[in-house]
Tab-separated table of C-alpha atoms and ligand atoms in Angstrom:
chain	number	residue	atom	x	y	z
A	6	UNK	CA	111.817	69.268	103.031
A	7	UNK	CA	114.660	70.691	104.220
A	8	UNK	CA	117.538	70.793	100.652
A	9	UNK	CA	119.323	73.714	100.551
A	10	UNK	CA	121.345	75.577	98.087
A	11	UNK	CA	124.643	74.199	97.093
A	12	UNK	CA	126.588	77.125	94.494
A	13	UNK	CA	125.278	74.782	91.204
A	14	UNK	CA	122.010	75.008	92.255
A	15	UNK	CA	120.373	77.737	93.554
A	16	UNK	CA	117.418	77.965	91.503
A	17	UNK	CA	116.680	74.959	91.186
A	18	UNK	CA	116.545	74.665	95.418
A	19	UNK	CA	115.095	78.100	95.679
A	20	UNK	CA	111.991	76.439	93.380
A	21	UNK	CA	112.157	73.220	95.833
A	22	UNK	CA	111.595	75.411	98.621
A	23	UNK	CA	109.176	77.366	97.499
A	24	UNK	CA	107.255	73.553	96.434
A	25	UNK	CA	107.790	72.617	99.755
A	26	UNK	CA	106.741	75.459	101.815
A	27	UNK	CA	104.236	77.393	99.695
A	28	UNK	CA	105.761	80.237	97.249
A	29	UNK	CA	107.596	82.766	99.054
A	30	UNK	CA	106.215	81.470	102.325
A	31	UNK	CA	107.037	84.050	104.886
A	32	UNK	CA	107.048	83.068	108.849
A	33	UNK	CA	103.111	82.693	109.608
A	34	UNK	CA	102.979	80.413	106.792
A	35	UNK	CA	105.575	78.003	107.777
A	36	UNK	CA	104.741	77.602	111.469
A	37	UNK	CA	101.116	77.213	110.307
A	38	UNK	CA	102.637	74.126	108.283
A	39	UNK	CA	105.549	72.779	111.074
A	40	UNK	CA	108.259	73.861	112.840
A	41	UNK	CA	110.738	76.817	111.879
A	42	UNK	CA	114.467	76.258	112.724
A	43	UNK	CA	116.764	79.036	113.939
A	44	UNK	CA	119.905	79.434	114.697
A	45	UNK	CA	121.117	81.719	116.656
A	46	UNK	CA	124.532	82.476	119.256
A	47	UNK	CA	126.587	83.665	115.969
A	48	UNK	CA	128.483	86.009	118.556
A	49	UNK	CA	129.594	82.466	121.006
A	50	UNK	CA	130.241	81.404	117.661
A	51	UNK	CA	132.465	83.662	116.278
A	52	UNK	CA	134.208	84.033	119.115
A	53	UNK	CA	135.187	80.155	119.403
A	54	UNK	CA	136.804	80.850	115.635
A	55	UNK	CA	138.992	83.676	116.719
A	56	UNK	CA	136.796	86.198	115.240
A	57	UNK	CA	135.437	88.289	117.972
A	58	UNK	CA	136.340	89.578	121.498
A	59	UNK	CA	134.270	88.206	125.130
A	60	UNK	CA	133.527	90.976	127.142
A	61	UNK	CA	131.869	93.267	124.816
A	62	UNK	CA	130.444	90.613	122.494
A	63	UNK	CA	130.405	93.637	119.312
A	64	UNK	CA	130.222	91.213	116.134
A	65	UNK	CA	133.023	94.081	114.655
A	66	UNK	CA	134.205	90.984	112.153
A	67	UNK	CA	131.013	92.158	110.433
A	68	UNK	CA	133.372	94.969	108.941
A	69	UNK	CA	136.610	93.589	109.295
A	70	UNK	CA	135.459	90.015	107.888
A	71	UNK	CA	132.883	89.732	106.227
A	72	UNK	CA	133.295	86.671	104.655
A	73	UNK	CA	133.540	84.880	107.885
A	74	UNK	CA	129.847	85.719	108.618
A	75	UNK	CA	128.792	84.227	105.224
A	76	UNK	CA	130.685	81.441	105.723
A	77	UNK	CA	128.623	81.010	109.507
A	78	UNK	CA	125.295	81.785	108.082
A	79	UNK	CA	125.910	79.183	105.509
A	80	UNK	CA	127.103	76.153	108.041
A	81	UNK	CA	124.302	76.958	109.979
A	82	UNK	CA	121.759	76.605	107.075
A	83	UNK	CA	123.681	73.744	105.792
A	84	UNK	CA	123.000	72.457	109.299
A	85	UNK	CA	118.877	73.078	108.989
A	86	UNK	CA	118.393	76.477	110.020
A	87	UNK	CA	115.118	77.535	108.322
A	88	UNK	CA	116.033	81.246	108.395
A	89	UNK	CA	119.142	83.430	108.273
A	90	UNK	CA	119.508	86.180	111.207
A	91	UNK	CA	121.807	89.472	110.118
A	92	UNK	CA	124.378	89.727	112.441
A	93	UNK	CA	122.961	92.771	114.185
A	94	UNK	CA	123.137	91.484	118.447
A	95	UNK	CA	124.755	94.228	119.765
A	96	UNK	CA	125.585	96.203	116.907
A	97	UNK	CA	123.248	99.166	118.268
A	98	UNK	CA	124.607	102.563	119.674
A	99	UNK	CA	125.238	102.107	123.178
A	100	UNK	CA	127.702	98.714	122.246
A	101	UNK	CA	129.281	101.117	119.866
A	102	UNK	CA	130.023	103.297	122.200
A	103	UNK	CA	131.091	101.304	124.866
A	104	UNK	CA	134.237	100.326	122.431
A	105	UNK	CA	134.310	103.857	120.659
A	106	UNK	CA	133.011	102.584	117.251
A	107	UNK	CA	130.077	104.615	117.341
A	108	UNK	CA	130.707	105.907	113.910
A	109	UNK	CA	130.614	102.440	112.138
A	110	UNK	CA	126.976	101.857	113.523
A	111	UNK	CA	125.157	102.237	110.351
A	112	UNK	CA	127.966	100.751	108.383
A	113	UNK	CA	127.761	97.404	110.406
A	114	UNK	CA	124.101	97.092	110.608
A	115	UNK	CA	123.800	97.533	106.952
A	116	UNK	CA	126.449	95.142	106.045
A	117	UNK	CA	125.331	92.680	108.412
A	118	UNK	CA	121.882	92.939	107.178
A	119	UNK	CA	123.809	92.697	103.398
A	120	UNK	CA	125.510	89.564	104.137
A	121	UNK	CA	122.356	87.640	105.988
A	122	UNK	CA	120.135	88.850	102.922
A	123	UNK	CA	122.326	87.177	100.134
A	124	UNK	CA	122.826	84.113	102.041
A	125	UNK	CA	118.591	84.107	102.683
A	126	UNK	CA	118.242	84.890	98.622
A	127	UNK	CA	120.138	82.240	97.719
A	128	UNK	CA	119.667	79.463	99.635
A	129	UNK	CA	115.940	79.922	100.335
A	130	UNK	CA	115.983	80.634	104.159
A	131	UNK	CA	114.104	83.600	105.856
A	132	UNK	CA	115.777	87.012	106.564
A	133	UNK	CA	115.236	87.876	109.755
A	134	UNK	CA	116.533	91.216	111.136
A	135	UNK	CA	117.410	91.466	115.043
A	136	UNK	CA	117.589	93.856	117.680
A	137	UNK	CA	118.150	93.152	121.491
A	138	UNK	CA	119.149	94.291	125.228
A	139	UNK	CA	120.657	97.749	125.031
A	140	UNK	CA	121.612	97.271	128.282
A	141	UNK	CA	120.639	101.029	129.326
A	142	UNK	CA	117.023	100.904	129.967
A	143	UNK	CA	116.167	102.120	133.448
A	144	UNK	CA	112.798	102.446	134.434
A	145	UNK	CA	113.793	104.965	136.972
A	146	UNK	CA	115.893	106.982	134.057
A	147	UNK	CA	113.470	108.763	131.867
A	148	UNK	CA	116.512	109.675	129.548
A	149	UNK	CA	117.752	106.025	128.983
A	150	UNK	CA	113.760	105.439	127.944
A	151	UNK	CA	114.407	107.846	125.488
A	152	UNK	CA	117.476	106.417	124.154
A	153	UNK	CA	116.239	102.865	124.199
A	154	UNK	CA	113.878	104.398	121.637
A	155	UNK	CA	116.207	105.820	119.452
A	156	UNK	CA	118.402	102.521	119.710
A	157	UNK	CA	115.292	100.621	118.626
A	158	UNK	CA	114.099	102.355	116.103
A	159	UNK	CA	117.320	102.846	113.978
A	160	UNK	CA	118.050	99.556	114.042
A	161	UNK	CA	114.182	98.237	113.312
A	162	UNK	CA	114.403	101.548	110.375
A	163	UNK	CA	117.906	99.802	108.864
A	164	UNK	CA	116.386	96.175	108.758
A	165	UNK	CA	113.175	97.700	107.044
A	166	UNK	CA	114.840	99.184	104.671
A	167	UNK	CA	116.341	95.868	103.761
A	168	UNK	CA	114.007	93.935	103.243
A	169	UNK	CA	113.520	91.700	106.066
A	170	UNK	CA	110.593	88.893	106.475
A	171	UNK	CA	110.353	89.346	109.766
A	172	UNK	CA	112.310	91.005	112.736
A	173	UNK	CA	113.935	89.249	116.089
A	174	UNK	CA	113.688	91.078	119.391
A	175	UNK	CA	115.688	88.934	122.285
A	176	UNK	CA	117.284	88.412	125.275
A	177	UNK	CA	114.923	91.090	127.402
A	178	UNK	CA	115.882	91.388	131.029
A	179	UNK	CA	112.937	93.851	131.260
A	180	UNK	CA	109.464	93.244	130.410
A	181	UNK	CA	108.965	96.146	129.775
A	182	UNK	CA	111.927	97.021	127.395
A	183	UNK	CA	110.733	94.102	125.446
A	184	UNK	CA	107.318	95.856	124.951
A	185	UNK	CA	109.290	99.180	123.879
A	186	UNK	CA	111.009	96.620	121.419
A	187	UNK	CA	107.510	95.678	119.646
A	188	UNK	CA	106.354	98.584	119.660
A	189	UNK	CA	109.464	99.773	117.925
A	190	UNK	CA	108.529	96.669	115.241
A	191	UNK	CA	105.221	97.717	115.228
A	192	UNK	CA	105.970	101.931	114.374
A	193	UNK	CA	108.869	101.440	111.991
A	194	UNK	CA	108.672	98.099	109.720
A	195	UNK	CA	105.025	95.968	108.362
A	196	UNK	CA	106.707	92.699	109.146
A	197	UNK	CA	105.951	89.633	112.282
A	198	UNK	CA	107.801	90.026	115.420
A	199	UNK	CA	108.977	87.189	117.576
A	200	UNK	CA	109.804	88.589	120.674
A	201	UNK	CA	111.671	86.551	123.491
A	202	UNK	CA	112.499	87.162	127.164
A	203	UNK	CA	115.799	85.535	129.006
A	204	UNK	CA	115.145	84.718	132.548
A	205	UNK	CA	118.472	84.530	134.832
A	206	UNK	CA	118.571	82.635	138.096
A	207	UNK	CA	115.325	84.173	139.307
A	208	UNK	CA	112.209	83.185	137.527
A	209	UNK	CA	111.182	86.608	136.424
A	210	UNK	CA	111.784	89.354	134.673
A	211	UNK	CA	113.295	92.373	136.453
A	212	UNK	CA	110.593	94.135	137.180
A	213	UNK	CA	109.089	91.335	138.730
A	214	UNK	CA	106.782	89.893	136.016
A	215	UNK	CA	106.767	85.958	135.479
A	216	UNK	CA	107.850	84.777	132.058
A	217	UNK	CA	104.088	83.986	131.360
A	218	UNK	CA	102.679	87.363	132.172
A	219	UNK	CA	105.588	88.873	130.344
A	220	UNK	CA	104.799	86.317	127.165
A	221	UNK	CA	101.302	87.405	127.537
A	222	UNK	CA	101.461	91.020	127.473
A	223	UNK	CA	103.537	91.079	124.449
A	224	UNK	CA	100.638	88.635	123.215
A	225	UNK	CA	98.380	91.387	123.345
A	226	UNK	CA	100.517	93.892	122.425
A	227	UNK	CA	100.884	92.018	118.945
A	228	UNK	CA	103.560	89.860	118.897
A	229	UNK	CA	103.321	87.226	116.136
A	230	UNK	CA	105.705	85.069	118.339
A	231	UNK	CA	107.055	85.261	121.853
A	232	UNK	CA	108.664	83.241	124.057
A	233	UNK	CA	112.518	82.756	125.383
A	234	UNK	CA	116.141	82.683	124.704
A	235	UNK	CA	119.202	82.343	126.096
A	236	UNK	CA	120.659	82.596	129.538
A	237	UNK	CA	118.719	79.185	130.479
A	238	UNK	CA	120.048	75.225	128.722
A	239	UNK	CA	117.205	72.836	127.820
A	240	UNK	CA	116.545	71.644	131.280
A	241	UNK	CA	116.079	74.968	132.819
A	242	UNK	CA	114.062	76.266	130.580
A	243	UNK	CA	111.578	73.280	129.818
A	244	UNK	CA	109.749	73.703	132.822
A	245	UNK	CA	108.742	77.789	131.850
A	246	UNK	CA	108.116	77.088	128.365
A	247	UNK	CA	105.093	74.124	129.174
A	248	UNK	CA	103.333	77.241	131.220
A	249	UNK	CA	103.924	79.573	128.464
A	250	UNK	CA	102.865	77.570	125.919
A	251	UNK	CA	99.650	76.733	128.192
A	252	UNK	CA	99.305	80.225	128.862
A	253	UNK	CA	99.102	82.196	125.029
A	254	UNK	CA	97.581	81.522	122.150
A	255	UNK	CA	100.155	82.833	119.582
A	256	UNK	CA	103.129	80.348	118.212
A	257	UNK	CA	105.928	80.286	121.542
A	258	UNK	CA	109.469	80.333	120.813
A	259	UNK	CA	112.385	78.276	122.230
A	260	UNK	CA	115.585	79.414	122.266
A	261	UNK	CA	117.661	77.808	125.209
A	262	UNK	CA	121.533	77.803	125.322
A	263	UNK	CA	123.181	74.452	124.660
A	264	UNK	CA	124.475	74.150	128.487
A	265	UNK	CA	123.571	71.954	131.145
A	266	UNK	CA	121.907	74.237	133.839
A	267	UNK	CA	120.318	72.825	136.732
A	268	UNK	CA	118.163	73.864	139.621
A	269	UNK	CA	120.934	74.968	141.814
A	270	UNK	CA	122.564	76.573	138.881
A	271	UNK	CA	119.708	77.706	136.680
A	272	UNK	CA	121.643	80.318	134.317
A	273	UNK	CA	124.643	79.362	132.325
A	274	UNK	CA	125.684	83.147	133.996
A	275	UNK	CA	125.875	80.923	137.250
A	276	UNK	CA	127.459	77.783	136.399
A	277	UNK	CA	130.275	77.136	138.390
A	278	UNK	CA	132.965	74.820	137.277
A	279	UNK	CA	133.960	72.631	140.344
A	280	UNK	CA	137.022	71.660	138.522
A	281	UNK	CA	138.332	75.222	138.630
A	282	UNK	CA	138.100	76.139	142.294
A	283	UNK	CA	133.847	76.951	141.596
A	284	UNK	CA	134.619	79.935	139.902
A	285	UNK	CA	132.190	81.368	137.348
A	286	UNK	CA	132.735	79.344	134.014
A	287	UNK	CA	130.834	81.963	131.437
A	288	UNK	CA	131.474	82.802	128.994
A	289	UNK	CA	134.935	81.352	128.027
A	290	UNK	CA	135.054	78.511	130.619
A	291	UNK	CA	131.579	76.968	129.484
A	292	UNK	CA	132.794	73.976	127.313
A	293	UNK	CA	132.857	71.315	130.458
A	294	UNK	CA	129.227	72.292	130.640
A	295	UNK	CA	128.345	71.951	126.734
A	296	UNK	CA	125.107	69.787	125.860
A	297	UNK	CA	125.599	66.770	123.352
A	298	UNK	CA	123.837	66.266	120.277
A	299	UNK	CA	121.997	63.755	121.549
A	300	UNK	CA	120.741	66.402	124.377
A	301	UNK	CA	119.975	69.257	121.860
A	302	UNK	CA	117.487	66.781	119.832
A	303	UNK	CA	116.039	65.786	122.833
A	304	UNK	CA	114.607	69.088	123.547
A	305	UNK	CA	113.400	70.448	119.827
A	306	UNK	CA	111.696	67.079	119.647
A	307	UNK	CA	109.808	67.547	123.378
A	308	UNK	CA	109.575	70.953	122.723
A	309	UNK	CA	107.833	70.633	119.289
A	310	UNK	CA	105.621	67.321	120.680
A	311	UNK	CA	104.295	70.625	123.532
A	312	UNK	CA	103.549	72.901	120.338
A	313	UNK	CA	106.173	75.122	120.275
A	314	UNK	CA	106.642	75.653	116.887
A	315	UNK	CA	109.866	78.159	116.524
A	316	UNK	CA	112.633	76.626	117.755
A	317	UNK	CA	116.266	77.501	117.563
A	318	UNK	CA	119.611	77.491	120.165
A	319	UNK	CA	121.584	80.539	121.364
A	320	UNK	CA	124.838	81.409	123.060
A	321	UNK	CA	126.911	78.202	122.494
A	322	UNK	CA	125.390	76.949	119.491
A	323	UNK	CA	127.241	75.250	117.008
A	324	UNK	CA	126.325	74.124	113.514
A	325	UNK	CA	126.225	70.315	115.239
A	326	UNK	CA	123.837	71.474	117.746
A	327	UNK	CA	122.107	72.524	114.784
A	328	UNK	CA	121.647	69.586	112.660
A	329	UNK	CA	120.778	67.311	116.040
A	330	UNK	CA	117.578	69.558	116.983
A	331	UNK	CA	116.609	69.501	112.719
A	332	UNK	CA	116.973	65.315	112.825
A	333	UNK	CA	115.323	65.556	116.349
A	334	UNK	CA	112.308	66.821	114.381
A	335	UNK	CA	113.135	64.525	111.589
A	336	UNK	CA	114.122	66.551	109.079
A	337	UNK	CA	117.321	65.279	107.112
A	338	UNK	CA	119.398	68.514	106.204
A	339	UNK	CA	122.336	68.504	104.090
A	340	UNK	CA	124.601	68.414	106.983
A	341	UNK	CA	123.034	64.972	107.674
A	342	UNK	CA	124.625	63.547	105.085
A	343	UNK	CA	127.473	63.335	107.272
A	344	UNK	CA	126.426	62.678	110.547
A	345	UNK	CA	127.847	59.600	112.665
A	346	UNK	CA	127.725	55.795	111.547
A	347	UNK	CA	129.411	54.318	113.752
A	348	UNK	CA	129.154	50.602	111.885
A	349	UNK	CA	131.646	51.157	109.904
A	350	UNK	CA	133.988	52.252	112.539
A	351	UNK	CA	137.651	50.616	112.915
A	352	UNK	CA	137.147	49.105	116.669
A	353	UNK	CA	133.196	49.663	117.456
A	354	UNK	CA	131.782	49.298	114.041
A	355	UNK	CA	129.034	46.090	112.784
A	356	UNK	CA	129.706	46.142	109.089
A	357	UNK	CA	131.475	42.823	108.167
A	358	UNK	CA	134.506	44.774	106.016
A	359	UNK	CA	135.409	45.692	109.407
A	360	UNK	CA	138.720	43.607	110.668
A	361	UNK	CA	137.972	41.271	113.477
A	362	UNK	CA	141.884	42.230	115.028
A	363	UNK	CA	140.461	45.381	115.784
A	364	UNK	CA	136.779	44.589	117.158
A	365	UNK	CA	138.321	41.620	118.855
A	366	UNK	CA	140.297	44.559	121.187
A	367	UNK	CA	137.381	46.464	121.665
A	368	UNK	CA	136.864	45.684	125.253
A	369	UNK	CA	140.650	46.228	125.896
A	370	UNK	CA	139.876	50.197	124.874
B	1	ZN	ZN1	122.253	83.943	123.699
């Protein structure tokens, strides 16, 4: 169900897709059969590998390397993503600006959008296009409304004009910016939007809706898909998503970081790591706080037994994250091939080629 393209053969897996899924099956069509897998946090990602800059998050290794990004879209499909996300988080006007790249805007969108669509093509996966937070709307600014617009609908305009299957709109502060987002999807591109909503330590948005009357209003406004993402781990988040899912009718979306929040600490923006004086651990002082595999399958398979149907993992997310929430719902993706047996392991492993001098000191470990 879920074989993916290895170089030798890509048309021959592009045709097993297309068997398995319907031909050509675009978003609707595979949550109306199961669940859809995506991966997400490329800019966490990138930035583990030495290929991007905390602080401003801008993904400018779109430009500089390009190949690094295919190489990430393809671990992560490799892993079980069911759809390949251009690189376009914060590559919109006001990020530009804030590191005076402004005039490589359309250059990086389009390449981004370039790179995600060949990887897609080839190996099968959906092409999703993305826009996000700009990070200037003010409700009491009518100007910033304006240029939330603009921000919106060149990027929506860019991932139209490449083709996308369907279009991303996350990690919404504001209810209401998230609306602007849709509507943006709506005016400038024919395609399904999933929309999704990050909720920080509070349990609302910032104007003061709830997560559910947020996920409802972009209901009826349209969206094909809403939900949340980011900002919020597994355990967090869990307890939202069963009223959201209880509250729309649409397909819900669940896109939690892979960190262990808690009630005291309900954000991974407010863990605080007791082993460094309590101070603020995001976003480069996270990995004491990282979920297991183990963890990560845990939730897609709760989540998906609730009927949420899009599923996927954020800021933090690594291809192994990945392939744990794909077997969690079953699914045996390439990457499976190697994931652990520990039987054959030199002190802890069962199978009898295994020397007894060395299982004979496993308690001694
Ligand atoms: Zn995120």
């Amino acid at each position: 169900m879920t074989s993916r393209a290895t170089p030798k053969s890509k048309a021959k897996t592009r045709k097993a897709s297309c068997s398995a899924r319907g031909k050509g099956a675009g978003l609707m069509a595979r949550l109306a059969k199961g669940a859809v897998i995506c991966a997400e946090g490329y800019v966490f990602e990138l930035e583990r590998r030495g290929y991007l800059q905390a602080g401003a998050f801008v993904p400018e290794v779109i430009l500089e390397h390009p190949e690094v990004v295919e190489q990430l879209h393809r671990d992560f499909v490799h892993a079980g993503s069911d759809v390949t996300q251009a690189l376009t988080y914060y590559v919109h006007r006001e990020k530009l600006r804030v590191i005076g790249r402004e005039q490589d805007l359309e250059p990086m969108n389009r390449q981004a959008l370039a790179i995600a669509k060949k990887v897609a093509r080839e190996t099968g996966t959906l092409f999703a296009g993305d826009i996000c937070n700009t990070n200037i709307y003010d409700p009491a600014d009518r100007k910033s409304i304006k240029d939330v617009e603009a921000i919106f609908a060149e990027q929506v305009g860019w991932a139209a004009e490449a083709g996308v299957d369907y279009i991303v709109a996350e990690t919404y502060s504001w209810g209401a910016e998230a609306l602007m987002a849709l509507a943006a999807i709506r005016k400038y591109s024919k395609v399904p939007a999933v929309v999704t909503v990050s909720i920080h330590k509070e349990e609302t948005l910032r104007e003061g809706w709830t997560a559910i009357e947020t996920c409802k209003r972009l209901e009826d406004a349209g969206a094909e898909v809403v939900g949340l993402n980011c900002h919020r781990g597994p355990q967090t988040m869990m307890p939202l998503l069963k009223q959201i899912r209880k509250a729309v009718k649409c397909h819900v979306a669940a896109l939690p970081v892979p960190y262990r929040t808690t009630s005291k600490e309900p954000s991974f923006m407010s863990l605080t790591d007791p082993c460094c004086g309590n101070a603020r651990a995001f976003p480069v002082g996270l990995d004491p706080f990282v979920c297991t595999r183990s963890e990560m399958s845990d939730f897609g398979r709760d989540a998906f037994a609730l009927g949420i149907r899009y599923l996927g993992i954020c800021c933090g997310a690594g291809p192994h994250h990945i392939r744990a929430l794909a077997e969690g719902l079953g699914r045996h993706p390439p990457a499976s091939r190697y994931s652990a047996d520990m039987s054959r392991h030199a002190f802890f492993g069962t199978n009898k080629k295994i020397r007894k001098v060395q299982t004979d000191y496993r308690s001694r470990l």
